[in-house]
Amino acid sequence: MQHPRNRNTSTQNALLPHACYALRPEGVGGWCPSEDALHSGSISTSSAVLIHQKTRGKEEKYGRCLRLERRRSIGEMGDQKESLRKITHTLAMKNEEISNFTCTLKQNLDNLETNSNSVQVDLESEFTALHSVLDEMKENMVTRIKQEKASRTYELQSQLSACSKALESSEELLELANQTLCSSETDGFNQAAKDIKDSVTMAPAFRLSLKAKASDNMSHLMVDFSQERGVLQGLKFLPVPATPEIQVSECQVCDNTVCVVWTLPEPDTKIDHFILEHRRTNHEGPPRIREDYPWMVVEGIKELEHTLIGLRFDTRYLTFRVRACNKAVAGEFSELVTLETHAFNFKLDSGSCHQNLKVEDLSVEWDSCGGKIQDIRKEKTRTNSPMHSPARSALMSPKRVPTARPGRDRFTAESYTVLADTMIDAGQHYWEVRFDKESKAFAVGVALRSLGRFDQLGKSSASWCIHLNNWLQQSLTAKHNNKARTLDCAIPNRVGVYVNYDEGVLSFYNSKTKQLMHTFKTKFQQPVIPAFMVWNGSFSVLTGMQVPSLVQSGQRKNSGTSSSNASLT
């Protein structure tokens, strides 16, 4: 049987929503037991906890909904902002584009005004010059007519004056003869008649030529400008020159020189000059949107060919184009023509060179402090760990020293050597090196990849070189496998190195005169690398060079008489 108090409690619980719950402030949500209901005992503590838990769950759910709603609103707002930002950016870009185009149009208008005035001034100048030529020609022709007229007038007037005098003399003789005939006196008649006969015989009338000395015809000085008038009436503005065509079959590439030849569809006397442009490239096909090298321009070419000399072929190809220009306008460029440029290119391996050699691109300079500076830097970064202890360093093998380039240790000790970064395993190659003749020591040649880091050039079987020694006594020798031969030739400022890998030929030349200094003849068992050595001096290398024609012809002549490395002592 239920206790009366419990029955009252159940009855009161039915009225909880009205009596025991208090509305939370707006924005919090949910109902909670009122403090009066708890203190009065109208609701039990367990019921209050349960109600509180339910209310708290509703509050958390409501809070989550609010947060989700807020996040969704913030997300939508962010999306709207991003969309607005994008369209604003697009509009700003469009405005900038229109603004730039407006500036371009204004500049075009200004240029149009300037160019129109310029061509009008040129046109007036040309017509003024044409009028001047016509006026000068007219003046010369009028002067000639006047001179011809004056000359003929003088001749005819002189002849007319002589005729007048002869006529007067004849009339006087006629009158004297008539008087003599009419005279009846016989005395002196015979003498008078004789005198009259003599006078008539000597009269000027019988010595005169009755043919005019000058003609009155002036037709030889008449002109007919109908053809010239037709030419003048056919005057037009200068046409755009025709597009030239490069004749690939006639172009020549040799000795780092390129001769480019082109033709025109038809002769054009209006062409003033040609413009030739060339660009280095490593791509044989059509030009790419972005090329690595710019166009080089040669202007003012008067002939249908041009020769470029002293080029460095550091790319696989050279691309050419040409266009014709008259006094006013330039024509279209010709079709691109790509010529292959065979040459040997390499760089110096600064990662494996001796520490005392300062390498910058293709130039090398001796630096006596190079190794010390690096040792100081290493000393500053040295730690106290066992790895860097002096005892451990002393026990480490030289080949275990960390290398700047994988597979190649840095040269050290007295091997002041630097190698190229490109190996030769086939074909013919040529490069040159310019060195300081005051260097204490210098060497150039080739070496195998297996050349030791302590090996000096020419002192092992892995290298061949010519060696300049300025220490104590100057000498120039060819070295291989620790054997040397003194070379009886002048020391040049620049040495050319020729390698024919397939034939096992290594030759050294005076690069200026192409005089052969020495030739090694061997059989390369492995790829070789250009090698250099300098002590207390400097040198620079020239790559991208083709084998000179003189060197090739000299090699053919000396193929049976070249010296052998086996004879070095």
C-alpha positions as MATLAB code, in Angstrom:
seq = 'MQHPRNRNTSTQNALLPHACYALRPEGVGGWCPSEDALHSGSISTSSAVLIHQKTRGKEEKYGRCLRLERRRSIGEMGDQKESLRKITHTLAMKNEEISNFTCTLKQNLDNLETNSNSVQVDLESEFTALHSVLDEMKENMVTRIKQEKASRTYELQSQLSACSKALESSEELLELANQTLCSSETDGFNQAAKDIKDSVTMAPAFRLSLKAKASDNMSHLMVDFSQERGVLQGLKFLPVPATPEIQVSECQVCDNTVCVVWTLPEPDTKIDHFILEHRRTNHEGPPRIREDYPWMVVEGIKELEHTLIGLRFDTRYLTFRVRACNKAVAGEFSELVTLETHAFNFKLDSGSCHQNLKVEDLSVEWDSCGGKIQDIRKEKTRTNSPMHSPARSALMSPKRVPTARPGRDRFTAESYTVLADTMIDAGQHYWEVRFDKESKAFAVGVALRSLGRFDQLGKSSASWCIHLNNWLQQSLTAKHNNKARTLDCAIPNRVGVYVNYDEGVLSFYNSKTKQLMHTFKTKFQQPVIPAFMVWNGSFSVLTGMQVPSLVQSGQRKNSGTSSSNASLT';
ca = [
       0.000    0.000    0.000;
       1.422    3.329   -1.075;
       2.434    5.726    1.569;
       0.309    8.882    1.642;
       3.362   11.037    1.315;
       4.430    9.151   -1.793;
       0.980    9.520   -3.256;
       1.181   13.238   -2.676;
       4.609   13.224   -4.250;
       3.331   11.477   -7.381;
       0.509   13.931   -7.595;
       2.858   16.806   -7.198;
       5.232   15.378   -9.851;
       2.409   15.568  -12.316;
       2.296   19.276  -11.739;
       6.069   19.761  -12.105;
       6.010   21.549  -15.413;
       3.937   24.264  -13.824;
       5.162   24.322  -10.239;
       8.705   23.064  -10.147;
      10.261   24.343  -13.422;
      11.553   27.778  -14.033;
      12.145   29.139  -17.541;
      15.807   29.806  -18.284;
      16.759   33.096  -19.794;
      16.253   33.329  -23.567;
      19.145   31.944  -25.535;
      20.005   29.228  -22.963;
      17.129   26.847  -23.616;
      15.507   24.057  -21.540;
      13.756   23.883  -18.168;
      15.262   23.243  -14.716;
      13.828   22.617  -11.239;
      13.176   25.841   -9.359;
      15.010   26.483   -6.109;
      11.672   26.883   -4.260;
      10.591   23.392   -5.355;
      13.822   21.879   -4.115;
      13.740   23.640   -0.763;
      10.039   22.917   -0.153;
      10.549   19.212   -0.771;
       7.937   19.127   -3.512;
      10.495   17.258   -5.669;
      12.997   14.655   -4.571;
      16.737   15.000   -5.108;
      16.962   11.959   -7.402;
      14.127   13.291   -9.523;
      15.829   16.666   -9.635;
      19.112   15.033  -10.786;
      17.282   13.092  -13.471;
      15.445   16.165  -14.596;
      18.700   18.083  -14.547;
      20.450   15.442  -16.636;
      17.652   15.393  -19.188;
      17.609   19.144  -19.251;
      21.407   19.251  -19.628;
      21.226   16.761  -22.514;
      18.679   18.945  -24.233;
      20.868   21.984  -23.604;
      23.947   20.256  -25.056;
      21.974   19.088  -28.081;
      20.590   22.555  -28.533;
      24.078   24.016  -28.122;
      25.463   21.647  -30.726;
      22.721   22.665  -33.085;
      23.520   26.309  -32.468;
      27.225   25.699  -33.046;
      26.556   23.716  -36.222;
      24.234   26.428  -37.409;
      26.840   29.061  -36.573;
      29.568   27.086  -38.379;
      27.334   26.566  -41.374;
      26.565   30.268  -41.438;
      30.244   31.108  -41.088;
      31.100   28.582  -43.811;
      28.467   29.993  -46.147;
      29.724   33.468  -45.387;
      33.297   32.356  -46.083;
      32.199   30.807  -49.375;
      30.364   33.962  -50.293;
      33.397   36.051  -49.373;
      35.673   33.808  -51.435;
      33.271   33.965  -54.357;
      33.010   37.720  -53.979;
      36.787   37.971  -53.672;
      37.267   35.940  -56.858;
      34.793   37.933  -58.886;
      36.249   41.148  -57.484;
      39.725   39.986  -58.465;
      38.439   39.056  -61.913;
      36.846   42.468  -62.278;
      40.018   44.175  -61.080;
      42.083   42.182  -63.579;
      39.636   43.051  -66.331;
      39.790   46.705  -65.346;
      43.571   46.572  -65.416;
      43.449   44.870  -68.805;
      41.078   47.509  -70.154;
      43.223   50.240  -68.629;
      46.342   48.829  -70.262;
      44.501   48.486  -73.555;
      43.311   52.081  -73.239;
      46.883   53.214  -72.687;
      47.920   51.170  -75.705;
      45.220   52.777  -77.852;
      46.273   56.242  -76.702;
      49.882   55.395  -77.452;
      48.836   54.081  -80.856;
      47.009   57.335  -81.556;
      50.057   59.346  -80.577;
      52.270   57.097  -82.671;
      49.860   57.375  -85.577;
      50.002   61.153  -85.429;
      53.784   61.148  -85.175;
      54.282   58.562  -87.907;
      51.791   60.258  -90.238;
      53.593   63.558  -89.870;
      56.908   61.817  -90.384;
      55.903   60.061  -93.610;
      54.263   63.263  -94.874;
      57.459   65.194  -94.255;
      59.416   62.436  -96.017;
      56.991   62.549  -98.959;
      57.324   66.325  -99.293;
      61.079   65.982  -99.040;
      61.133   63.356 -101.810;
      58.958   65.478 -104.091;
      61.069   68.536 -103.341;
      64.161   66.569 -104.261;
      62.439   65.313 -107.418;
      61.434   68.855 -108.351;
      64.979   69.998 -107.740;
      66.309   67.316 -110.085;
      63.766   68.254 -112.758;
      64.526   71.956 -112.374;
      68.247   71.288 -112.633;
      67.761   69.148 -115.731;
      65.542   71.815 -117.281;
      68.085   74.512 -116.584;
      70.880   72.442 -118.146;
      68.827   71.712 -121.259;
      67.741   75.338 -121.672;
      71.362   76.429 -121.316;
      72.422   74.005 -124.018;
      69.710   75.268 -126.372;
      70.802   78.838 -125.789;
      74.431   77.946 -126.437;
      73.529   76.127 -129.645;
      71.415   79.052 -130.785;
      74.156   81.574 -130.036;
      76.753   79.519 -131.916;
      74.608   79.110 -134.995;
      73.515   82.735 -134.906;
      77.120   83.830 -134.926;
      77.952   81.579 -137.890;
      74.975   82.719 -139.935;
      75.464   86.408 -139.120;
      79.139   86.174 -140.067;
      78.191   84.530 -143.373;
      75.466   87.134 -143.954;
      77.915   89.984 -143.338;
      80.418   88.518 -145.810;
      77.699   88.165 -148.451;
      76.618   91.759 -147.959;
      80.181   93.031 -148.448;
      80.672   90.869 -151.555;
      77.394   92.138 -152.977;
      78.430   95.788 -152.494;
      81.776   95.109 -154.139;
      80.111   93.406 -157.083;
      77.658   96.304 -157.550;
      80.538   98.807 -157.617;
      82.358   96.730 -160.251;
      79.172   96.458 -162.312;
      78.681  100.226 -162.217;
      82.327  100.813 -163.191;
      82.049   98.319 -166.026;
      78.876   99.946 -167.334;
      80.518  103.369 -167.274;
      83.520  102.022 -169.147;
      81.311  100.398 -171.787;
      79.365  103.598 -172.311;
      82.507  105.697 -172.723;
      83.406  106.740 -176.362;
      86.979  107.499 -175.628;
      89.363  105.031 -177.098;
      92.313  106.156 -175.091;
      92.735  104.078 -172.013;
      89.756  101.786 -172.779;
      91.867   98.727 -173.085;
      93.578   99.396 -169.793;
      90.312  100.138 -168.006;
      88.737   96.976 -169.383;
      91.733   94.949 -168.209;
      91.531   96.473 -164.731;
      87.833   95.685 -164.489;
      88.432   92.076 -165.575;
      91.120   91.664 -162.949;
      88.877   93.159 -160.261;
      85.978   90.904 -161.223;
      88.255   87.868 -161.126;
      89.419   88.785 -157.606;
      85.955   89.867 -156.400;
      84.797   88.379 -153.004;
      81.638   87.130 -154.677;
      83.637   84.393 -156.372;
      85.260   83.301 -153.056;
      82.036   82.999 -151.096;
      80.350   79.657 -150.324;
      76.690   79.925 -151.078;
      75.867   77.117 -148.595;
      74.767   78.068 -145.093;
      77.377   77.166 -142.500;
      74.722   76.485 -139.829;
      71.358   74.798 -140.040;
      68.209   76.279 -138.729;
      66.982   72.844 -137.663;
      66.925   72.419 -133.829;
      64.991   69.144 -133.700;
      67.993   67.285 -132.248;
      67.437   69.193 -129.029;
      63.800   68.221 -128.718;
      62.762   65.908 -125.803;
      60.152   63.251 -125.303;
      59.362   62.585 -121.630;
      56.416   60.314 -122.270;
      58.249   57.293 -120.819;
      59.505   59.263 -117.820;
      56.043   60.731 -117.405;
      54.650   57.218 -117.292;
      57.217   56.297 -114.645;
      56.310   59.349 -112.588;
      52.621   58.605 -112.929;
      53.345   55.074 -111.735;
      54.998   56.265 -108.528;
      53.545   54.484 -105.507;
      54.319   53.964 -101.877;
      57.142   51.521 -101.208;
      55.876   47.915 -101.203;
      56.725   45.421  -98.467;
      59.844   43.490  -99.556;
      59.439   39.855 -100.479;
      60.391   37.158  -97.979;
      63.880   35.696  -98.508;
      64.547   31.955  -98.463;
      67.625   30.521  -96.750;
      69.400   27.955  -98.942;
      70.324   25.225  -96.479;
      72.364   23.296  -99.041;
      74.658   26.292  -99.568;
      75.141   27.151  -95.882;
      78.426   26.043  -94.351;
      79.431   25.310  -90.754;
      83.125   24.794  -89.988;
      85.896   26.174  -87.772;
      83.317   27.807  -85.466;
      82.192   29.862  -88.459;
      78.772   29.823  -90.126;
      78.115   31.113  -93.639;
      74.393   31.714  -94.282;
      73.160   32.097  -97.883;
      69.689   33.176  -98.988;
      67.812   34.156 -102.168;
      64.847   36.336 -103.152;
      61.828   35.171 -105.187;
      62.644   37.913 -107.717;
      65.133   40.811 -107.950;
      64.086   43.914 -106.048;
      66.048   47.128 -106.554;
      64.149   48.805 -103.730;
      65.764   46.607 -101.056;
      68.267   48.589  -99.012;
      69.639   45.915  -96.670;
      68.945   42.630  -94.884;
      68.619   41.734  -91.203;
      69.916   38.348  -90.049;
      68.989   36.932  -86.645;
      70.414   33.807  -85.015;
      69.733   32.038  -81.736;
      71.342   29.163  -79.887;
      69.144   26.212  -79.039;
      69.289   22.569  -78.025;
      66.055   21.688  -79.831;
      65.945   20.815  -83.509;
      62.209   21.173  -84.014;
      60.049   24.293  -84.247;
      60.695   27.047  -81.689;
      59.170   26.639  -78.276;
      57.123   29.283  -76.525;
      59.966   29.963  -74.123;
      63.492   29.606  -75.428;
      66.599   29.616  -73.246;
      68.567   32.036  -75.428;
      67.628   35.374  -77.056;
      67.866   36.309  -80.725;
      71.146   37.918  -81.777;
      70.715   40.551  -84.518;
      73.044   41.455  -87.410;
      71.880   44.540  -89.344;
      72.976   46.407  -92.444;
      73.827   43.356  -94.603;
      74.069   44.402  -98.272;
      74.689   41.013  -99.895;
      72.678   37.790 -100.147;
      74.969   36.028  -97.659;
      76.701   36.660  -94.384;
      79.453   34.906  -92.439;
      79.503   34.750  -88.638;
      82.986   34.176  -87.268;
      84.423   33.441  -83.832;
      81.319   31.659  -82.567;
      81.237   29.436  -79.526;
      79.122   26.361  -80.149;
      77.893   25.668  -76.629;
      74.527   24.373  -77.866;
      73.639   21.624  -80.320;
      72.060   23.896  -82.921;
      71.897   27.437  -84.275;
      68.596   28.727  -85.639;
      68.583   31.418  -88.346;
      66.060   33.723  -89.962;
      66.460   36.688  -92.333;
      64.279   39.455  -93.710;
      64.650   42.185  -96.315;
      64.245   45.908  -95.665;
      63.760   48.877  -97.945;
      63.909   52.501  -96.933;
      60.495   52.437  -95.291;
      59.541   48.979  -94.089;
      60.916   45.540  -93.229;
      59.452   42.407  -94.749;
      58.495   39.134  -93.132;
      61.099   36.813  -91.674;
      62.065   33.767  -93.668;
      61.261   30.258  -92.525;
      63.431   29.196  -89.611;
      66.465   27.144  -90.552;
      68.320   25.106  -87.935;
      71.965   24.158  -88.496;
      73.701   21.572  -86.354;
      76.884   22.721  -84.616;
      79.089   19.809  -83.577;
      81.406   20.865  -80.748;
      82.766   19.562  -77.452;
      81.414   21.317  -74.367;
      82.254   20.726  -70.743;
      82.606   22.482  -67.411;
      85.187   22.135  -64.681;
      84.419   19.874  -61.729;
      84.903   22.248  -58.807;
      83.710   19.573  -56.395;
      86.742   17.353  -56.878;
      89.445   19.907  -57.619;
      92.298   20.649  -55.233;
      91.421   22.950  -52.345;
      94.022   25.485  -53.472;
      92.367   25.938  -56.857;
      89.659   28.575  -57.134;
      87.282   27.553  -59.922;
      84.895   30.077  -61.477;
      83.063   28.765  -64.515;
      85.896   27.870  -66.936;
      88.617   29.869  -65.182;
      90.970   28.547  -62.489;
      93.280   30.515  -60.234;
      95.791   29.309  -57.674;
      94.810   30.279  -54.129;
      97.477   29.555  -51.557;
      95.028   30.121  -48.689;
      92.239   27.959  -50.100;
      92.973   24.866  -48.026;
      93.707   26.831  -44.850;
      90.424   28.720  -45.050;
      88.505   25.483  -45.411;
      90.447   23.930  -42.529;
      89.566   26.944  -40.357;
      85.901   26.593  -41.286;
      86.002   22.898  -40.439;
      87.735   23.704  -37.135;
      84.948   26.136  -36.209;
      82.290   23.497  -36.873;
      84.239   20.689  -35.167;
      82.541   19.117  -32.111;
      83.819   17.023  -29.244;
      82.154   13.858  -30.458;
      84.378   10.803  -30.977;
      83.726   10.999  -34.722;
      85.774   14.239  -34.926;
      88.495   13.285  -32.452;
      92.107   13.632  -33.668;
      92.773    9.948  -33.021;
      89.835    8.872  -35.173;
      90.744   11.334  -37.899;
      94.272   10.004  -38.028;
      93.016    6.439  -38.476;
      90.537    7.251  -41.280;
      91.491    6.186  -44.799;
      91.866    9.046  -47.339;
      89.142    7.516  -49.523;
      86.748    7.684  -46.597;
      86.938   11.458  -46.541;
      83.516   12.849  -47.500;
      83.526   13.882  -51.150;
      81.855   16.878  -52.744;
      80.907   14.736  -55.716;
      79.859   11.067  -55.529;
      82.432    8.707  -56.999;
      85.303   11.204  -57.064;
      87.522   12.233  -54.159;
      88.954   15.726  -54.012;
      92.563   16.003  -55.211;
      94.998   16.762  -52.430;
      98.661   17.023  -51.460;
     100.741   18.185  -54.483;
      98.203   17.058  -57.084;
      96.895   20.541  -57.929;
      94.490   19.058  -60.419;
      91.029   19.838  -61.716;
      89.089   17.642  -64.135;
      86.277   18.356  -66.547;
      82.784   17.082  -65.828;
      82.386   15.341  -69.191;
      84.032   12.127  -70.359;
      85.175   11.314  -73.889;
      84.376    7.817  -75.099;
      84.159    8.281  -78.889;
      84.816   10.673  -81.755;
      87.096   13.665  -82.322;
      87.151   16.621  -79.948;
      89.062   19.868  -79.554;
      89.396   22.549  -76.899;
      91.866   25.275  -76.010;
      93.349   26.604  -72.809;
      94.896   30.010  -72.201;
      97.380   29.999  -69.314;
      99.622   32.405  -67.449;
     103.144   31.852  -68.777;
     104.493   33.048  -65.423;
     102.858   30.140  -63.594;
     105.310   28.104  -61.552;
     103.841   24.971  -63.101;
     101.039   24.198  -65.532;
      99.821   21.069  -67.285;
      97.024   20.163  -69.667;
      95.969   16.813  -71.075;
      93.568   13.971  -70.425;
      93.199   11.427  -67.634;
      91.262    8.309  -66.816;
      88.504    8.400  -64.267;
      90.644    6.168  -62.082;
      93.307    8.877  -61.610;
      94.167    8.866  -57.889;
      93.605   11.890  -55.708;
      97.326   12.029  -54.921;
      98.443   11.462  -58.549;
     100.043   14.278  -60.485;
      99.308   14.588  -64.206;
     101.750   12.616  -66.325;
     103.244   10.675  -63.422;
     101.026    7.621  -63.740;
      99.648    5.433  -66.499;
      96.241    7.080  -66.015;
      97.133   10.494  -67.510;
      98.837   12.119  -70.528;
      99.840   15.803  -70.612;
     102.279   18.495  -71.629;
     103.867   20.201  -68.643;
     105.283   23.709  -68.290;
     107.767   24.159  -65.476;
     108.963   27.621  -64.450;
     110.473   26.499  -61.156;
     114.254   27.185  -61.150;
     114.542   26.471  -64.875;
     111.919   26.819  -67.600;
     111.033   23.675  -69.522;
     108.187   22.298  -71.618;
     107.805   18.518  -71.589;
     105.369   15.793  -72.627;
     104.617   13.405  -69.774;
     103.014    9.993  -69.346;
     103.535    7.160  -66.851;
     106.281    9.132  -65.071;
     108.259    9.450  -68.326;
     109.027   12.821  -69.913;
     110.234   14.188  -73.233;
     111.478   17.745  -73.638;
     109.654   19.607  -76.435;
     111.754   21.748  -78.736;
     109.214   24.456  -79.533;
     108.259   27.928  -78.381;
     105.892   28.182  -75.444;
     102.600   29.573  -76.794;
     100.080   31.707  -74.937;
      97.306   29.269  -75.753;
      97.374   25.529  -76.333;
      94.909   23.559  -78.425;
      94.142   19.971  -77.396;
      92.912   17.437  -79.962;
      91.589   13.997  -79.048;
      90.650   11.254  -81.466;
      89.395    8.609  -79.070;
      88.758    5.922  -81.664;
      92.272    6.234  -83.126;
      93.938    6.695  -79.727;
      95.456   10.081  -80.671;
      96.112   12.965  -78.284;
      97.775   16.017  -79.897;
      98.760   19.456  -78.646;
      98.897   22.526  -80.894;
      99.902   26.153  -80.816;
      96.347   27.420  -81.101;
      97.401   30.584  -82.964;
      99.592   29.012  -85.647;
      98.138   25.470  -85.442;
     101.705   24.165  -85.243;
     101.873   20.652  -83.830;
     103.734   20.519  -80.511;
     103.433   16.842  -79.602;
     101.276   13.770  -80.231;
     100.614   10.784  -77.999;
      99.496    7.661  -79.834;
      97.967    4.994  -77.654;
      94.854    2.889  -77.266;
      92.401    4.220  -74.737;
      90.947    1.347  -72.730;
      88.578    3.572  -70.776;
      86.866    6.940  -71.315;
      89.160    9.915  -70.738;
      88.480   13.290  -69.152;
      90.100   16.682  -69.909;
      92.546   17.355  -67.074;
      94.398   20.481  -65.924;
      96.991   21.374  -63.297;
      98.317   24.729  -62.131;
     100.593   25.825  -59.305;
     101.078   29.499  -58.469;
      99.305   30.667  -61.604;
      96.029   30.644  -63.494;
      94.375   29.474  -66.706;
      91.058   29.603  -68.554;
      89.468   27.026  -70.844;
      87.687   27.631  -74.158;
      85.077   25.020  -75.020;
      82.358   24.784  -77.637;
      84.974   24.587  -80.405;
      84.959   22.484  -83.535;
      88.057   20.639  -84.677;
      89.853   23.216  -86.896;
      90.301   22.313  -90.550;
      94.065   22.840  -90.285;
      94.215   20.380  -87.399;
      92.229   17.779  -89.300;
      94.387   18.110  -92.415;
      97.542   18.018  -90.280;
      96.358   14.852  -88.561;
      95.872   13.153  -91.911;
      99.389   14.137  -93.011;
     101.049   13.143  -89.742;
      99.091    9.949  -89.167;
     102.159    7.807  -89.927;
     104.829    9.966  -88.294;
     103.340   10.964  -84.931;
     105.374   10.297  -81.823;
     104.449    7.514  -79.428;
     104.128    7.631  -75.694;
     106.109    4.402  -75.543;
     109.210    6.320  -76.589;
     109.014    8.766  -73.676;
     112.049    8.502  -71.419;
];
